[in-house]
Amino acid sequence: MTPATGRTVAAAVGETLVRRGVDTVFGVVGSGNFVATNAMVAAGARYVAARHEGGAATMADAHARTTGRPAVLSLHQGCGLTNALTGVTEAAKSRTPLVVLTAEAGSPRSNFFVDQFALATAVGAVPMRVTSAAGAAATAAAAVDTARQERRTVVLNLPLDVQSLAAGDDELPPAPHRPDPVPGDADVARLAEALRAARRPVFVAGRGSRGPGARRALEELATRCGALLATSAVAKGLFRGSDWDLDVSGGFATPLAAELIGDADLIVGWGCQLNMWTMRHGRLIADDATVVQVDSDPGAIGAQREVAFGVPGDVRAVAEAAAARLGPTAAAGYRTPQVRAALAERGRWRDEPLPGPGDGERIDPRTLTVALDDLLPAERVVAVDSGNFMGYPSMFLDVPDEQGFCFTQAFQSVGLGLATAVGAALARPDRMPVAALGDGGALMGAAELETVVRLGLPMVVVVYDDAGYGAEVHHFGPDGHPLDIVRFPETDFAAIARGHGYAAVTVRCPADLDGVAAWLAGPRSAPLLVDAKVTRDQPSWWLEEAFRGH
């Protein structure tokens, strides 16, 4: 340490990350990241301790998605990073603004040694490394700048032999400003002409439409051209309250939404990949429909499917420019009285006929989720794990807006749901957090059950327990494959939850949901786990779509 400042590189890096605008840090602390993490706390950041690095990674991802601001994930060298790698991969695939600060063992003789630069590259993150005391602060600042401005997950390696060096008093360079590409006049004119010519236009808004002012700009443009409004799964809730909201496009789409999107003559993706999930492997688009894509990343245009043309630019800026081109007169387009009436009558999945409530031993997941939708406060943030069950909470639980749904499914990993709910809950403490998990994901993520209690989160955790890996059961079972390897004895999740300090209720029929109502009416001093024993004789409607993507 230098006598003048007593600061090491590790401390300087941690302090710089906070000075650059990070206010929340998630992690598991070991010897390699102890000093840097304490430095972030001393500089004013909130530190949230997880019980496993995988949980910490997904908490940080969900928090950054929900706030729109970079978070930091703090990790020990080697095994700390590899434990977190699934969550880091999910964040990188989702273009989450996240800085992964990880200690790094430089010598191959160390048990902790692994090629961390290569690991980061392999999962699509941006690797960086602090290589000296002189450039440490600037490198840390660049990591935050890259995460924020490019919406990337950055893995910032902090080698052990550099951490203990004396830090200088480097002045930080100002944060660079990288404006979004300005939409070209010719591109906007072409888009406006396509909208003017369309008779049945549909907008599909994705992650890039979650920014400030985007909803208003898209709704104004849609009014002028008569477009219906849909979203990808990650932007669910964006158009909540609109009479023309189709909700989610793709495998989760309602029968009516699928019908209306399938009849569209123009589909415009706004900050949306238009990938196989959102477009049902292309089967959701009519053969003669025109497909246009608007994206701030020119490289994303046409990457997932062929499009007629693309418009590089920020969603809000392009929508406002196109609206100006169209003028103030509203066109009827797809917004007919018949479509309005159909959406009012069967615009949600719960408007479709439901099966019976179950067999007395197991409750139907649709019946369960509709009842929970009616019971739980409307101001909620919903996080959904992966599995056969996932369509039910995704589509039968309403959310107030796009901030009310956190969907960490770019990597399709089971086990991220509970940690997702923790990160989203901390980002939106004004809303009730709801974690929807399958039995497989609940057990994979069970380390963070204690975290929910320790943080005092008034969370409702719903476990859809079909005693197996339901996706595999229903995919392979019809072909006569033996299923013993994907079925399990029934688990008493309520007992597990009570052991961690939860209130808990086991639900086998609708009457058992009285326990949820009682918890809601009480002080909610402990989180609630709903151990729902769900029917398992039928696959979910979206399952075939999921396996097409494998």
Coordinates of C-alpha atoms in Angstrom, one line a residue:
M1 CA 0.0 0.0 0.0
T2 CA 1.1 3.6 -0.6
P3 CA 1.6 5.5 2.6
A4 CA -0.3 8.5 1.1
T5 CA -3.6 6.8 0.4
G6 CA -3.5 3.3 1.7
R7 CA -5.5 2.2 -1.3
T8 CA -4.9 -0.9 -3.2
V9 CA -5.9 -1.6 -6.8
A10 CA -8.7 -3.9 -5.5
A11 CA -10.2 -1.0 -3.4
A12 CA -9.8 1.5 -6.2
V13 CA -11.6 -0.7 -8.7
G14 CA -14.5 -1.3 -6.3
E15 CA -14.7 2.4 -5.6
T16 CA -14.6 3.4 -9.3
L17 CA -17.5 1.1 -10.2
V18 CA -19.7 2.9 -7.7
R19 CA -18.4 6.4 -8.8
R20 CA -19.4 5.4 -12.3
G21 CA -23.0 4.9 -11.3
V22 CA -23.4 1.4 -10.0
D23 CA -25.5 1.3 -6.8
T24 CA -26.3 -2.4 -6.2
V25 CA -23.9 -5.3 -6.0
F26 CA -24.8 -9.0 -5.8
G27 CA -22.4 -11.8 -5.0
V28 CA -20.8 -14.4 -2.8
V29 CA -17.6 -13.2 -1.1
G30 CA -14.4 -15.1 -0.9
S31 CA -10.8 -14.1 -0.4
G32 CA -10.4 -12.9 -3.9
N33 CA -13.2 -10.4 -4.0
F34 CA -13.4 -9.4 -0.3
V35 CA -11.5 -6.1 -0.6
A36 CA -13.2 -4.9 -3.8
T37 CA -16.6 -5.8 -2.5
N38 CA -16.0 -3.9 0.8
A39 CA -14.8 -1.0 -1.2
M40 CA -18.0 -0.8 -3.2
V41 CA -20.0 -0.9 0.1
A42 CA -17.8 1.9 1.6
A43 CA -18.5 3.9 -1.5
G44 CA -22.2 3.7 -1.0
A45 CA -23.4 0.7 -2.9
R46 CA -25.9 -1.8 -1.5
Y47 CA -24.4 -5.3 -1.3
V48 CA -26.8 -8.3 -1.5
A49 CA -25.3 -11.6 -0.4
A50 CA -26.6 -14.7 -2.2
R51 CA -26.1 -18.3 -1.1
H52 CA -24.7 -19.5 -4.4
E53 CA -23.0 -17.6 -7.2
G54 CA -25.5 -18.9 -9.7
G55 CA -28.3 -17.2 -7.7
A56 CA -26.2 -14.0 -7.3
A57 CA -25.7 -13.8 -11.1
T58 CA -29.4 -14.1 -11.9
M59 CA -30.3 -11.6 -9.1
A60 CA -28.0 -9.1 -10.6
D61 CA -29.3 -9.8 -14.1
A62 CA -32.9 -9.4 -13.1
H63 CA -32.2 -6.2 -11.1
A64 CA -30.4 -4.6 -14.1
R65 CA -33.2 -5.6 -16.5
T66 CA -35.9 -4.1 -14.2
T67 CA -34.1 -0.9 -13.4
G68 CA -32.4 -0.4 -16.8
R69 CA -29.2 0.4 -14.9
P70 CA -26.0 -1.7 -14.7
A71 CA -25.5 -3.8 -11.6
V72 CA -22.4 -5.6 -10.4
L73 CA -21.9 -9.3 -9.7
S74 CA -18.9 -9.8 -7.4
L75 CA -17.2 -13.2 -7.6
H76 CA -14.2 -15.2 -6.2
Q77 CA -11.7 -16.4 -8.8
G78 CA -12.1 -19.6 -10.7
C79 CA -14.9 -21.6 -9.1
G80 CA -16.8 -18.5 -8.2
L81 CA -17.0 -17.6 -11.8
T82 CA -17.8 -21.1 -13.1
N83 CA -20.5 -21.4 -10.5
A84 CA -22.1 -18.2 -11.9
L85 CA -21.6 -19.1 -15.5
T86 CA -25.2 -20.1 -16.4
G87 CA -26.5 -16.9 -15.0
V88 CA -23.8 -14.9 -16.8
T89 CA -24.6 -16.6 -20.0
E90 CA -28.3 -15.8 -19.6
A91 CA -27.4 -12.1 -19.0
A92 CA -25.0 -12.0 -22.0
K93 CA -27.6 -13.5 -24.4
S94 CA -30.2 -11.0 -23.1
R95 CA -27.8 -8.0 -23.6
T96 CA -28.2 -7.1 -19.9
P97 CA -26.1 -4.2 -18.7
L98 CA -24.0 -6.0 -16.1
V99 CA -20.5 -5.9 -14.8
V100 CA -19.1 -9.2 -13.5
L101 CA -16.2 -8.3 -11.2
T102 CA -14.3 -11.5 -10.7
A103 CA -10.9 -12.1 -9.1
E104 CA -8.5 -14.0 -11.3
A105 CA -5.7 -16.5 -10.5
G106 CA -2.8 -15.7 -12.8
S107 CA -0.7 -18.8 -12.3
P108 CA -1.6 -22.2 -13.8
R109 CA -0.3 -23.7 -10.6
S110 CA -3.2 -22.4 -8.7
N111 CA -6.1 -24.7 -8.0
F112 CA -8.3 -21.7 -8.9
F113 CA -6.8 -21.2 -12.3
V114 CA -9.0 -21.3 -15.4
D115 CA -8.9 -19.3 -18.6
Q116 CA -11.5 -16.7 -17.5
F117 CA -11.0 -14.5 -20.6
A118 CA -11.9 -17.5 -22.8
L119 CA -14.9 -18.4 -20.6
A120 CA -16.3 -14.9 -20.9
T121 CA -15.9 -14.9 -24.7
A122 CA -17.4 -18.3 -25.0
V123 CA -20.7 -17.2 -23.4
G124 CA -21.0 -14.0 -25.3
A125 CA -19.8 -11.6 -22.6
V126 CA -17.2 -8.8 -23.1
P127 CA -14.0 -9.8 -21.4
M128 CA -11.8 -7.1 -19.8
R129 CA -8.8 -7.3 -17.5
V130 CA -7.1 -4.9 -15.0
T131 CA -3.4 -5.3 -16.0
S132 CA -1.7 -2.6 -13.9
A133 CA -2.1 -0.1 -11.2
A134 CA -1.8 2.8 -13.6
G135 CA -4.8 1.9 -15.7
A136 CA -7.0 0.2 -13.0
A137 CA -9.6 2.9 -12.5
A138 CA -9.9 3.7 -16.2
T139 CA -10.5 0.0 -17.0
A140 CA -13.2 -0.3 -14.3
A141 CA -14.9 2.9 -15.6
A142 CA -14.7 1.5 -19.1
A143 CA -16.4 -1.7 -17.9
V144 CA -19.4 0.3 -16.6
D145 CA -19.5 2.4 -19.7
T146 CA -19.6 -0.6 -22.0
A147 CA -22.3 -2.3 -20.0
R148 CA -24.5 0.8 -19.9
Q149 CA -24.0 2.2 -23.4
E150 CA -23.7 -1.0 -25.4
R151 CA -26.1 -3.0 -23.1
R152 CA -23.5 -5.8 -22.7
T153 CA -22.5 -8.1 -20.0
V154 CA -18.8 -7.4 -19.1
V155 CA -16.6 -9.8 -17.3
L156 CA -14.0 -7.6 -15.5
N157 CA -11.0 -9.8 -14.4
L158 CA -9.1 -8.5 -11.4
P159 CA -5.9 -10.6 -11.1
L160 CA -4.8 -11.4 -7.6
D161 CA -1.2 -10.2 -8.2
V162 CA -2.5 -6.8 -9.4
Q163 CA -5.1 -6.4 -6.6
S164 CA -2.6 -5.7 -3.9
L165 CA -0.6 -3.1 -5.8
A166 CA -0.7 0.5 -4.6
A167 CA -3.3 2.4 -6.5
G168 CA -2.7 5.8 -8.0
D169 CA -5.0 8.8 -7.8
D170 CA -6.1 8.6 -11.4
E171 CA -8.6 11.0 -12.7
L172 CA -11.5 9.3 -14.4
P173 CA -12.2 10.2 -18.0
P174 CA -15.7 11.5 -18.6
A175 CA -18.2 8.9 -19.6
P176 CA -18.4 8.8 -23.3
H177 CA -21.7 9.6 -24.9
R178 CA -22.8 7.3 -27.7
P179 CA -26.1 8.5 -29.2
D180 CA -28.4 6.0 -30.8
P181 CA -28.3 6.0 -34.5
V182 CA -30.5 8.6 -36.1
P183 CA -33.0 7.0 -38.4
G184 CA -32.4 7.9 -42.0
D185 CA -35.0 9.9 -43.8
A186 CA -35.2 7.3 -46.6
D187 CA -35.7 4.5 -44.1
V188 CA -38.4 6.3 -42.3
A189 CA -40.2 7.3 -45.5
R190 CA -40.2 3.6 -46.6
L191 CA -41.6 2.5 -43.3
A192 CA -44.3 5.2 -43.4
E193 CA -45.3 4.1 -46.9
A194 CA -45.6 0.5 -45.8
L195 CA -47.8 1.5 -42.8
R196 CA -49.9 3.7 -45.1
A197 CA -50.5 0.8 -47.5
A198 CA -51.2 -1.8 -44.9
R199 CA -54.7 -2.9 -44.1
R200 CA -54.0 -5.2 -41.2
P201 CA -50.7 -4.0 -39.5
V202 CA -49.4 -5.5 -36.3
F203 CA -46.6 -4.1 -34.1
V204 CA -44.5 -6.6 -32.1
A205 CA -42.5 -4.8 -29.5
G206 CA -39.5 -6.4 -27.8
R207 CA -36.8 -5.6 -25.3
G208 CA -35.8 -2.5 -27.2
S209 CA -39.2 -1.0 -26.6
R210 CA -39.0 -0.9 -22.9
G211 CA -37.2 2.5 -22.8
P212 CA -38.6 5.8 -21.7
G213 CA -41.3 7.1 -24.0
A214 CA -41.3 4.1 -26.3
R215 CA -44.8 2.9 -25.4
R216 CA -46.4 6.4 -26.0
A217 CA -44.6 6.7 -29.3
L218 CA -45.6 3.3 -30.5
E219 CA -49.2 3.8 -29.4
E220 CA -49.4 7.1 -31.2
L221 CA -48.0 5.6 -34.4
A222 CA -50.3 2.6 -34.1
T223 CA -53.3 4.9 -33.8
R224 CA -52.4 6.7 -37.0
C225 CA -52.0 3.5 -39.0
G226 CA -54.6 1.2 -37.3
A227 CA -52.1 -1.3 -36.0
L228 CA -52.7 -3.9 -33.3
L229 CA -50.2 -4.2 -30.5
A230 CA -48.3 -7.3 -29.4
T231 CA -45.0 -8.0 -27.6
S232 CA -42.4 -10.6 -27.2
A233 CA -42.3 -12.4 -23.9
V234 CA -39.7 -10.1 -22.4
A235 CA -41.8 -7.0 -23.0
K236 CA -45.0 -8.5 -21.7
G237 CA -47.3 -5.9 -20.2
L238 CA -45.9 -3.0 -22.3
F239 CA -49.4 -2.2 -23.8
R240 CA -51.4 -3.2 -20.8
G241 CA -54.7 -1.3 -20.7
S242 CA -54.9 -0.6 -24.4
D243 CA -58.0 -1.9 -26.2
W244 CA -55.8 -3.2 -29.0
D245 CA -53.3 -5.2 -26.8
L246 CA -52.8 -8.7 -28.1
D247 CA -50.4 -9.5 -25.3
V248 CA -47.6 -11.9 -26.1
S249 CA -46.9 -13.1 -29.7
G250 CA -45.5 -16.5 -30.4
G251 CA -45.8 -19.8 -28.5
F252 CA -47.6 -18.2 -25.6
A253 CA -50.1 -16.3 -27.8
T254 CA -53.8 -16.7 -27.2
P255 CA -55.8 -18.4 -30.0
L256 CA -57.2 -15.0 -30.9
A257 CA -53.8 -13.3 -31.0
A258 CA -52.4 -16.1 -33.1
E259 CA -55.3 -15.7 -35.5
L260 CA -55.0 -11.9 -35.8
I261 CA -51.2 -12.0 -36.2
G262 CA -51.5 -14.7 -38.7
D263 CA -53.9 -12.6 -40.8
A264 CA -51.7 -9.5 -40.7
D265 CA -50.4 -8.1 -44.0
L266 CA -47.7 -6.1 -42.3
I267 CA -45.7 -7.0 -39.2
V268 CA -43.2 -4.5 -37.7
G269 CA -40.8 -5.7 -35.0
W270 CA -39.8 -2.9 -32.7
G271 CA -36.6 -3.7 -30.8
C272 CA -37.6 -7.3 -31.2
Q273 CA -35.6 -10.2 -32.7
L274 CA -38.6 -11.7 -34.4
N275 CA -37.1 -15.1 -33.5
M276 CA -38.5 -18.6 -33.6
W277 CA -40.3 -18.2 -30.3
T278 CA -42.0 -14.9 -31.1
M279 CA -43.0 -16.0 -34.6
R280 CA -43.6 -19.7 -33.9
H281 CA -40.8 -20.7 -36.2
G282 CA -42.3 -18.5 -38.9
R283 CA -45.6 -20.3 -38.9
L284 CA -47.3 -17.3 -37.3
I285 CA -46.6 -15.1 -40.3
A286 CA -48.7 -15.3 -43.5
D287 CA -46.7 -16.1 -46.6
D288 CA -47.6 -12.8 -48.3
A289 CA -47.1 -10.6 -45.2
T290 CA -44.4 -7.9 -45.3
V291 CA -42.0 -8.1 -42.3
V292 CA -40.1 -5.0 -41.2
Q293 CA -37.6 -4.7 -38.3
V294 CA -36.6 -1.6 -36.4
D295 CA -33.6 -2.0 -34.1
S296 CA -30.9 0.3 -32.7
D297 CA -28.3 -2.5 -33.5
P298 CA -28.1 -2.7 -37.3
G299 CA -26.5 -6.1 -37.0
A300 CA -29.7 -7.5 -35.4
I301 CA -31.8 -6.7 -38.4
G302 CA -32.5 -9.8 -40.4
A303 CA -30.4 -11.9 -38.0
Q304 CA -33.2 -14.3 -37.0
R305 CA -35.4 -14.2 -40.1
E306 CA -35.6 -12.7 -43.5
V307 CA -37.2 -9.2 -43.5
A308 CA -38.4 -7.0 -46.3
F309 CA -36.3 -4.2 -45.0
G310 CA -34.9 -2.8 -41.7
V311 CA -34.8 0.6 -40.1
P312 CA -31.7 1.2 -37.9
G313 CA -32.5 3.5 -35.0
D314 CA -33.9 3.9 -31.6
V315 CA -37.5 2.6 -31.2
R316 CA -38.9 5.8 -29.9
A317 CA -37.1 8.0 -32.4
V318 CA -38.2 5.9 -35.4
A319 CA -41.8 5.7 -34.2
E320 CA -42.0 9.4 -33.7
A321 CA -40.4 10.1 -37.1
A322 CA -42.8 7.7 -38.8
A323 CA -45.8 9.3 -37.1
A324 CA -44.8 12.7 -38.3
R325 CA -44.6 11.3 -41.8
L326 CA -48.1 9.8 -41.6
G327 CA -49.7 13.0 -40.2
P328 CA -52.3 13.3 -37.5
T329 CA -55.2 11.6 -39.2
A330 CA -56.0 8.2 -37.7
A331 CA -56.6 5.2 -40.1
A332 CA -58.9 2.3 -39.3
G333 CA -56.5 -0.3 -40.4
Y334 CA -56.9 -3.5 -38.3
R335 CA -58.9 -1.6 -35.6
T336 CA -62.4 -2.6 -36.7
P337 CA -65.4 -2.9 -34.4
Q338 CA -65.3 -6.7 -34.9
V339 CA -61.7 -6.9 -33.7
R340 CA -62.4 -4.7 -30.7
A341 CA -65.3 -6.9 -29.7
A342 CA -63.3 -10.1 -30.1
L343 CA -60.5 -8.7 -28.0
A344 CA -62.9 -7.7 -25.3
E345 CA -64.5 -11.1 -25.3
R346 CA -61.5 -13.4 -25.6
G347 CA -58.3 -11.4 -25.5
R348 CA -56.8 -13.2 -22.6
W349 CA -56.1 -16.9 -22.0
R350 CA -58.5 -17.0 -19.1
D351 CA -61.3 -16.1 -21.5
E352 CA -60.8 -19.5 -23.1
P353 CA -62.9 -22.4 -21.7
L354 CA -61.1 -24.0 -18.7
P355 CA -61.0 -27.7 -17.9
G356 CA -62.3 -28.9 -14.6
P357 CA -60.6 -27.8 -11.4
G358 CA -58.7 -31.1 -11.1
D359 CA -59.2 -34.6 -9.6
G360 CA -59.2 -33.7 -5.9
E361 CA -55.6 -34.8 -5.4
R362 CA -54.1 -32.4 -7.9
I363 CA -55.4 -29.0 -9.1
D364 CA -55.4 -28.0 -12.8
P365 CA -52.6 -25.4 -13.3
R366 CA -55.0 -23.0 -15.2
T367 CA -57.6 -23.1 -12.5
L368 CA -54.8 -22.5 -9.9
T369 CA -53.3 -19.6 -11.8
V370 CA -56.6 -17.8 -12.6
A371 CA -57.5 -18.0 -8.9
L372 CA -54.1 -16.6 -7.9
D373 CA -54.5 -13.8 -10.5
D374 CA -57.7 -12.8 -8.8
L375 CA -56.3 -13.1 -5.2
L376 CA -52.9 -11.4 -5.6
P377 CA -52.5 -7.6 -5.7
A378 CA -52.5 -6.1 -9.2
E379 CA -49.3 -4.2 -8.4
R380 CA -46.9 -7.2 -8.8
V381 CA -43.7 -8.2 -10.4
V382 CA -43.7 -11.8 -11.8
A383 CA -40.7 -14.0 -12.4
V384 CA -41.1 -17.3 -14.1
D385 CA -38.7 -20.3 -14.2
S386 CA -38.4 -22.7 -17.1
G387 CA -40.3 -25.9 -17.6
N388 CA -43.6 -27.5 -18.8
F389 CA -45.5 -25.3 -16.4
M390 CA -44.1 -21.9 -17.4
G391 CA -46.9 -20.9 -19.8
Y392 CA -49.5 -20.8 -17.1
P393 CA -48.0 -18.1 -14.9
S394 CA -46.6 -16.3 -17.9
M395 CA -50.1 -15.9 -19.5
F396 CA -52.6 -16.3 -16.8
L397 CA -51.0 -13.9 -14.3
D398 CA -51.6 -10.3 -15.5
V399 CA -49.0 -7.7 -14.9
P400 CA -49.4 -3.9 -14.7
D401 CA -46.8 -3.0 -17.2
E402 CA -43.5 -4.2 -18.7
Q403 CA -41.8 -3.6 -15.4
G404 CA -44.1 -6.3 -13.9
F405 CA -42.6 -9.3 -15.7
C406 CA -39.0 -10.5 -15.6
F407 CA -38.3 -13.4 -17.9
T408 CA -34.8 -14.9 -17.8
Q409 CA -35.3 -17.4 -20.6
A410 CA -32.7 -16.5 -23.3
F411 CA -30.7 -19.6 -22.3
Q412 CA -33.7 -21.7 -21.4
S413 CA -32.1 -22.8 -18.1
V414 CA -34.2 -24.4 -15.4
G415 CA -33.5 -23.1 -11.9
L416 CA -33.2 -19.3 -12.4
G417 CA -36.7 -18.3 -11.4
L418 CA -36.4 -17.8 -7.6
A419 CA -33.2 -15.7 -8.0
T420 CA -34.9 -13.7 -10.8
A421 CA -37.7 -12.9 -8.4
V422 CA -35.2 -11.7 -5.8
G423 CA -33.5 -9.3 -8.2
A424 CA -36.7 -7.9 -9.6
A425 CA -38.2 -7.5 -6.1
L426 CA -35.2 -5.4 -4.9
A427 CA -35.6 -3.3 -8.1
R428 CA -39.3 -2.7 -7.5
P429 CA -39.9 -2.8 -3.7
D430 CA -43.3 -1.1 -4.3
R431 CA -44.7 -4.2 -5.8
M432 CA -45.5 -7.7 -4.6
P433 CA -42.9 -10.2 -6.0
V434 CA -44.3 -13.5 -7.3
A435 CA -41.9 -16.4 -8.2
A436 CA -43.5 -19.1 -10.3
L437 CA -41.4 -22.3 -10.3
G438 CA -41.7 -25.9 -11.3
D439 CA -40.6 -28.5 -8.8
G440 CA -37.4 -29.1 -10.7
G441 CA -36.4 -25.4 -10.7
A442 CA -37.5 -24.9 -7.1
L443 CA -35.1 -27.6 -5.9
M444 CA -32.3 -26.4 -8.2
G445 CA -32.6 -22.8 -6.8
A446 CA -33.5 -23.8 -3.2
A447 CA -30.3 -22.3 -1.8
E448 CA -31.9 -18.8 -2.2
L449 CA -35.0 -19.7 -0.2
E450 CA -33.1 -18.4 2.8
T451 CA -32.1 -15.2 1.0
V452 CA -35.7 -14.3 0.5
V453 CA -36.3 -14.6 4.3
R454 CA -33.1 -12.8 5.2
L455 CA -33.9 -9.9 3.0
G456 CA -37.5 -9.6 4.4
L457 CA -39.1 -9.8 1.0
P458 CA -42.9 -10.2 1.0
M459 CA -42.7 -12.7 -1.8
V460 CA -45.2 -15.3 -2.9
V461 CA -43.4 -18.4 -4.3
V462 CA -45.7 -20.7 -6.3
V463 CA -44.3 -24.2 -7.0
Y464 CA -46.1 -26.0 -9.8
D465 CA -45.3 -29.6 -8.6
D466 CA -46.0 -32.3 -11.1
A467 CA -43.3 -34.6 -9.5
G468 CA -41.1 -34.8 -12.5
Y469 CA -39.5 -33.0 -15.4
G470 CA -42.8 -32.5 -17.1
A471 CA -41.4 -31.2 -20.5
E472 CA -39.5 -34.5 -21.0
V473 CA -42.4 -36.6 -19.7
H474 CA -44.8 -35.2 -22.2
H475 CA -42.3 -35.0 -25.1
F476 CA -40.9 -38.5 -24.8
G477 CA -43.8 -40.3 -23.1
P478 CA -46.1 -40.5 -26.2
D479 CA -43.4 -42.4 -28.1
G480 CA -43.3 -45.1 -25.4
H481 CA -39.9 -44.2 -23.8
P482 CA -39.4 -45.3 -20.2
L483 CA -39.8 -42.2 -18.0
D484 CA -38.4 -43.4 -14.6
I485 CA -35.4 -41.1 -15.1
V486 CA -37.5 -38.0 -15.2
R487 CA -40.1 -38.8 -12.5
F488 CA -39.6 -38.3 -8.8
P489 CA -41.5 -39.0 -5.6
E490 CA -43.7 -36.2 -4.4
T491 CA -41.8 -33.5 -2.5
D492 CA -43.2 -31.7 0.6
F493 CA -42.2 -28.2 -0.5
A494 CA -44.4 -26.6 2.2
A495 CA -42.3 -28.4 4.9
I496 CA -39.1 -27.3 3.2
A497 CA -40.4 -23.7 3.1
R498 CA -41.5 -23.7 6.8
G499 CA -38.0 -24.9 7.7
H500 CA -36.6 -21.7 6.1
G501 CA -39.1 -19.4 7.9
Y502 CA -41.9 -19.2 5.3
A503 CA -45.6 -19.4 5.8
A504 CA -46.7 -22.2 3.5
V505 CA -49.9 -23.8 2.1
T506 CA -50.4 -27.0 0.2
V507 CA -52.9 -26.7 -2.6
R508 CA -54.7 -29.7 -4.2
C509 CA -58.1 -28.1 -4.9
P510 CA -59.4 -24.6 -5.2
A511 CA -60.7 -24.6 -1.6
D512 CA -57.1 -24.9 -0.4
L513 CA -56.4 -21.4 -1.7
D514 CA -58.2 -20.0 1.3
G515 CA -54.7 -20.2 2.9
V516 CA -53.4 -17.8 0.4
A517 CA -56.3 -15.4 1.1
A518 CA -55.6 -15.6 4.8
W519 CA -51.9 -14.8 4.3
L520 CA -52.8 -11.8 2.1
A521 CA -55.2 -10.5 4.8
G522 CA -52.6 -10.9 7.5
P523 CA -49.3 -9.0 8.3
R524 CA -47.3 -10.8 5.6
S525 CA -44.4 -10.9 8.1
A526 CA -42.9 -13.9 6.3
P527 CA -42.9 -14.8 2.7
L528 CA -45.5 -17.4 1.5
L529 CA -44.8 -20.6 -0.4
V530 CA -47.7 -22.2 -2.3
D531 CA -47.0 -25.9 -2.7
A532 CA -49.4 -26.6 -5.6
K533 CA -49.8 -30.2 -6.6
V534 CA -50.8 -29.8 -10.2
T535 CA -52.3 -32.2 -12.7
R536 CA -49.8 -33.9 -14.9
D537 CA -51.7 -35.9 -17.5
Q538 CA -51.6 -33.2 -20.3
P539 CA -48.7 -31.2 -21.7
S540 CA -48.9 -27.4 -21.8
W541 CA -50.0 -25.9 -25.1
W542 CA -46.7 -24.3 -25.9
L543 CA -44.5 -27.5 -25.4
E544 CA -44.4 -28.5 -29.0
E545 CA -43.1 -25.1 -29.9
A546 CA -40.4 -25.4 -27.3
F547 CA -39.0 -28.7 -28.6
R548 CA -39.0 -27.4 -32.2
G549 CA -36.3 -25.0 -31.0
H550 CA -34.0 -27.6 -29.7

